[in-house]
Amino acid sequence: MSDHLTVVDHPLVQHKLTLMRDKGTSTAGFRQLLREITQLLAYEITREMPLTTRTIQTPMEEMEAPILAGKKMALVSILRAGNGMLDGVLELVPSARVGFVGLYRDEETLKPVQYYFKAPEGLKDRLVIAVDPMLATGNSSAAAIDLLKDAGATDIRFLCLLAAPEGVARMKEAHPDVPIVTASLDRELNEKGYIMPGLGDAGDRMFGTK
Ligand code: URA
């Protein structure tokens, strides 16, 4: 994957995203749509996974059939909203290992501080997909990618539902080698750091908090 930003404009993705943005959508509906849309985005992000072939016997004859070359995947959720995107990817790639990154924002320095980090072994040999529905300022996403690189990851992709131009620019500056796949590049961040038009607080909407 070479382009830094891919916006998936598939009609099903765009339709489901509209339902998710609608403030009338229930918590259960929001969670289900996030799982479905993530599955469609994961299809896009795994498009270039390397293939090899295996000799198999169909009922008709022997053939050399394509099969994944075996590069293992690590899926990393950026807490807490990233958790809502785990199932959608795991349904496509059930053998993926799963990691978690927890960051909070220090109110004085405004810098992201790590409070939890747990990653699968052998990150350097894996395709690492970091998931967080909202790429807003990009500060926590860039910090999460720093942690993954420190832990050895070299082939990382970032999967989100919505991206703000500010977050994309921040990620491009900090991690130009990490392609981003999203369902929409929204207009801007507001003064509180929310994506506009956005969908509100993704964590609150999927977990029913607030
Ligand atoms: N996080 C969210 O959940 N929503 C936004 O709009 C921005 C960051």
Short mmCIF file of C-alpha atoms and ligand atoms in Angstrom, two decimals:
data_model
loop_
_atom_site.label_atom_id
_atom_site.label_comp_id
_atom_site.label_asym_id
_atom_site.label_seq_id
_atom_site.Cartn_x
_atom_site.Cartn_y
_atom_site.Cartn_z
CA MET A 1 0.00 0.00 0.00
CA SER A 2 1.72 3.20 -1.08
CA ASP A 3 -0.79 6.08 -0.84
CA HIS A 4 -0.75 7.69 2.55
CA LEU A 5 -4.52 8.12 2.70
CA THR A 6 -7.20 5.88 1.21
CA VAL A 7 -10.85 6.90 1.52
CA VAL A 8 -13.07 3.90 0.90
CA ASP A 9 -15.99 5.19 -1.13
CA HIS A 10 -17.79 1.87 -1.53
CA PRO A 11 -21.57 2.49 -1.42
CA LEU A 12 -22.12 0.07 1.46
CA VAL A 13 -19.46 1.82 3.53
CA GLN A 14 -20.92 5.24 2.81
CA HIS A 15 -24.48 4.07 3.55
CA LYS A 16 -23.52 2.52 6.87
CA LEU A 17 -21.48 5.57 7.80
CA THR A 18 -24.49 7.83 7.28
CA LEU A 19 -26.52 5.63 9.63
CA MET A 20 -23.71 5.82 12.20
CA ARG A 21 -23.48 9.60 12.01
CA ASP A 22 -27.23 10.00 12.58
CA LYS A 23 -27.70 10.90 16.22
CA GLY A 24 -30.94 8.90 16.29
CA THR A 25 -29.07 5.62 15.83
CA SER A 26 -29.16 3.46 18.98
CA THR A 27 -26.11 2.22 20.87
CA ALA A 28 -26.78 -1.33 19.66
CA GLY A 29 -27.22 -0.13 16.09
CA PHE A 30 -24.06 1.96 16.24
CA ARG A 31 -22.00 -0.98 17.53
CA GLN A 32 -23.36 -3.36 14.90
CA LEU A 33 -22.73 -0.86 12.09
CA LEU A 34 -19.19 -0.25 13.31
CA ARG A 35 -18.51 -3.99 13.19
CA GLU A 36 -19.92 -4.25 9.66
CA ILE A 37 -18.16 -1.18 8.30
CA THR A 38 -14.87 -2.26 9.87
CA GLN A 39 -15.14 -5.55 8.04
CA LEU A 40 -15.50 -3.70 4.74
CA LEU A 41 -12.58 -1.39 5.57
CA ALA A 42 -10.48 -4.39 6.60
CA TYR A 43 -11.10 -5.88 3.18
CA GLU A 44 -9.46 -2.77 1.71
CA ILE A 45 -6.55 -2.64 4.15
CA THR A 46 -5.65 -6.28 3.56
CA ARG A 47 -5.85 -5.94 -0.24
CA GLU A 48 -2.12 -6.23 -0.74
CA MET A 49 -1.38 -9.06 1.65
CA PRO A 50 1.18 -11.28 -0.08
CA LEU A 51 -0.01 -14.52 -1.65
CA THR A 52 1.77 -17.73 -2.42
CA THR A 53 0.33 -20.92 -3.90
CA ARG A 54 -0.45 -24.36 -2.58
CA THR A 55 -1.09 -27.51 -4.56
CA ILE A 56 -4.60 -28.74 -3.86
CA GLN A 57 -6.93 -31.29 -5.34
CA THR A 58 -10.32 -29.97 -6.43
CA PRO A 59 -13.00 -32.59 -7.17
CA MET A 60 -11.97 -32.10 -10.81
CA GLU A 61 -8.17 -31.93 -10.89
CA GLU A 62 -5.03 -30.77 -9.16
CA MET A 63 -4.31 -27.06 -9.14
CA GLU A 64 -1.84 -24.52 -7.82
CA ALA A 65 -4.18 -22.35 -5.77
CA PRO A 66 -3.48 -18.94 -4.19
CA ILE A 67 -3.19 -18.79 -0.44
CA LEU A 68 -1.95 -16.12 1.99
CA ALA A 69 1.84 -16.20 2.18
CA GLY A 70 1.71 -16.46 5.92
CA LYS A 71 2.70 -13.00 7.04
CA LYS A 72 1.00 -12.92 10.40
CA MET A 73 -1.21 -10.06 11.47
CA ALA A 74 -1.33 -8.13 14.71
CA LEU A 75 -4.37 -6.03 15.33
CA VAL A 76 -3.86 -3.26 17.86
CA SER A 77 -6.75 -1.43 19.47
CA ILE A 78 -6.16 2.11 20.64
CA LEU A 79 -8.28 2.20 23.80
CA ARG A 80 -11.07 2.51 24.31
CA ALA A 81 -12.93 3.18 21.07
CA GLY A 82 -10.59 0.96 19.04
CA ASN A 83 -12.17 -2.04 20.77
CA GLY A 84 -15.31 -1.50 18.71
CA MET A 85 -13.32 -2.26 15.56
CA LEU A 86 -11.72 -5.51 16.72
CA ASP A 87 -14.52 -7.92 15.88
CA GLY A 88 -14.96 -6.69 12.32
CA VAL A 89 -11.32 -7.39 11.48
CA LEU A 90 -11.19 -10.64 13.46
CA GLU A 91 -14.14 -11.99 11.50
CA LEU A 92 -12.02 -11.66 8.34
CA VAL A 93 -8.71 -12.71 9.87
CA PRO A 94 -9.58 -14.93 12.85
CA SER A 95 -5.96 -15.91 13.50
CA ALA A 96 -4.78 -12.31 14.03
CA ARG A 97 -3.15 -11.62 17.39
CA VAL A 98 -4.50 -8.67 19.33
CA GLY A 99 -2.74 -5.91 21.23
CA PHE A 100 -3.89 -2.84 23.16
CA VAL A 101 -2.51 0.65 23.61
CA GLY A 102 -3.92 2.95 26.28
CA LEU A 103 -3.03 6.63 26.31
CA TYR A 104 -4.41 9.59 28.20
CA ARG A 105 -3.76 13.27 27.70
CA ASP A 106 -1.73 15.00 30.42
CA GLU A 107 -3.76 18.09 31.25
CA GLU A 108 -0.64 20.21 31.82
CA THR A 109 1.63 19.20 28.97
CA LEU A 110 -1.31 18.16 26.71
CA LYS A 111 0.94 15.29 25.59
CA PRO A 112 -0.32 11.68 25.37
CA VAL A 113 0.89 9.51 28.27
CA GLN A 114 0.89 5.71 28.10
CA TYR A 115 -1.10 3.86 30.78
CA TYR A 116 -1.32 0.46 29.12
CA PHE A 117 0.61 -1.38 26.43
CA LYS A 118 0.35 -5.04 25.55
CA ALA A 119 1.42 -6.28 22.15
CA PRO A 120 1.76 -9.75 20.62
CA GLU A 121 5.23 -11.28 20.25
CA GLY A 122 7.23 -10.82 17.07
CA LEU A 123 5.74 -7.51 15.94
CA LYS A 124 8.59 -7.01 13.49
CA ASP A 125 7.44 -9.98 11.40
CA ARG A 126 3.77 -9.03 11.40
CA LEU A 127 1.48 -6.79 9.45
CA VAL A 128 0.32 -4.49 12.23
CA ILE A 129 -3.09 -2.85 11.90
CA ALA A 130 -3.77 -0.16 14.47
CA VAL A 131 -7.45 0.64 14.87
CA ASP A 132 -9.15 3.72 16.27
CA PRO A 133 -12.46 4.96 14.83
CA MET A 134 -11.61 8.66 15.07
CA LEU A 135 -8.40 10.22 13.72
CA ALA A 136 -8.89 13.68 15.23
CA THR A 137 -5.79 15.70 16.26
CA GLY A 138 -3.63 12.69 15.46
CA ASN A 139 -1.60 13.17 18.66
CA SER A 140 -2.63 9.94 20.36
CA SER A 141 -2.55 8.01 17.09
CA ALA A 142 1.00 9.20 16.36
CA ALA A 143 2.04 8.34 19.94
CA ALA A 144 0.48 4.88 19.63
CA ILE A 145 2.43 4.28 16.42
CA ASP A 146 5.62 5.44 18.19
CA LEU A 147 5.03 2.74 20.82
CA LEU A 148 4.44 0.09 18.18
CA LYS A 149 7.60 1.05 16.34
CA ASP A 150 9.56 1.01 19.63
CA ALA A 151 8.22 -2.53 20.12
CA GLY A 152 9.66 -3.54 16.72
CA ALA A 153 6.79 -3.05 14.26
CA THR A 154 7.91 -2.05 10.77
CA ASP A 155 4.84 -2.70 8.59
CA ILE A 156 2.01 -0.72 10.15
CA ARG A 157 -1.33 0.48 8.81
CA PHE A 158 -3.86 2.70 10.50
CA LEU A 159 -7.54 1.93 10.16
CA CYS A 160 -10.14 4.48 11.19
CA LEU A 161 -13.73 5.35 10.46
CA LEU A 162 -13.43 9.14 10.21
CA ALA A 163 -10.35 11.29 9.71
CA ALA A 164 -9.91 15.03 10.17
CA PRO A 165 -7.48 16.82 7.83
CA GLU A 166 -5.50 17.94 10.92
CA GLY A 167 -5.04 14.33 12.07
CA VAL A 168 -4.03 13.13 8.63
CA ALA A 169 -1.42 15.92 8.40
CA ARG A 170 -0.08 15.10 11.87
CA MET A 171 0.24 11.41 11.00
CA LYS A 172 1.86 12.18 7.67
CA GLU A 173 4.44 14.33 9.40
CA ALA A 174 5.15 11.83 12.20
CA HIS A 175 4.69 8.55 10.31
CA PRO A 176 4.76 8.98 6.54
CA ASP A 177 5.39 5.23 6.24
CA VAL A 178 2.04 4.32 7.85
CA PRO A 179 -0.83 4.26 5.32
CA ILE A 180 -4.24 5.33 6.61
CA VAL A 181 -7.51 3.77 5.47
CA THR A 182 -10.73 5.55 6.40
CA ALA A 183 -14.38 5.76 5.39
CA SER A 184 -14.35 9.57 5.26
CA LEU A 185 -12.10 12.59 5.35
CA ASP A 186 -14.29 15.04 7.22
CA ARG A 187 -14.16 18.85 7.08
CA GLU A 188 -12.28 19.93 10.21
CA LEU A 189 -11.85 19.73 13.96
CA ASN A 190 -13.88 22.07 16.12
CA GLU A 191 -12.38 24.05 19.02
CA LYS A 192 -12.94 21.09 21.37
CA GLY A 193 -11.13 18.66 19.11
CA TYR A 194 -14.28 16.96 17.76
CA ILE A 195 -14.46 15.98 14.11
CA MET A 196 -17.01 17.99 12.07
CA PRO A 197 -19.51 16.94 10.85
CA GLY A 198 -18.33 13.75 12.56
CA LEU A 199 -20.50 11.49 14.66
CA GLY A 200 -19.85 12.74 18.19
CA ASP A 201 -17.89 10.76 20.76
CA ALA A 202 -17.38 7.32 19.24
CA GLY A 203 -16.62 5.66 22.59
CA ASP A 204 -19.74 7.07 24.24
CA ARG A 205 -21.91 6.12 21.29
CA MET A 206 -20.68 2.52 21.11
CA PHE A 207 -20.63 1.85 24.84
CA GLY A 208 -23.66 3.92 25.81
CA THR A 209 -21.72 6.01 28.31
CA LYS A 210 -22.31 9.69 29.11
N1 URA B 1 -12.95 11.34 19.33
C1 URA B 1 -14.27 11.11 19.16
O1 URA B 1 -14.83 10.16 19.68
N2 URA B 1 -14.96 11.98 18.39
C2 URA B 1 -14.40 13.03 17.77
O2 URA B 1 -15.09 13.75 17.06
C3 URA B 1 -13.02 13.25 17.98
C4 URA B 1 -12.32 12.39 18.76
#
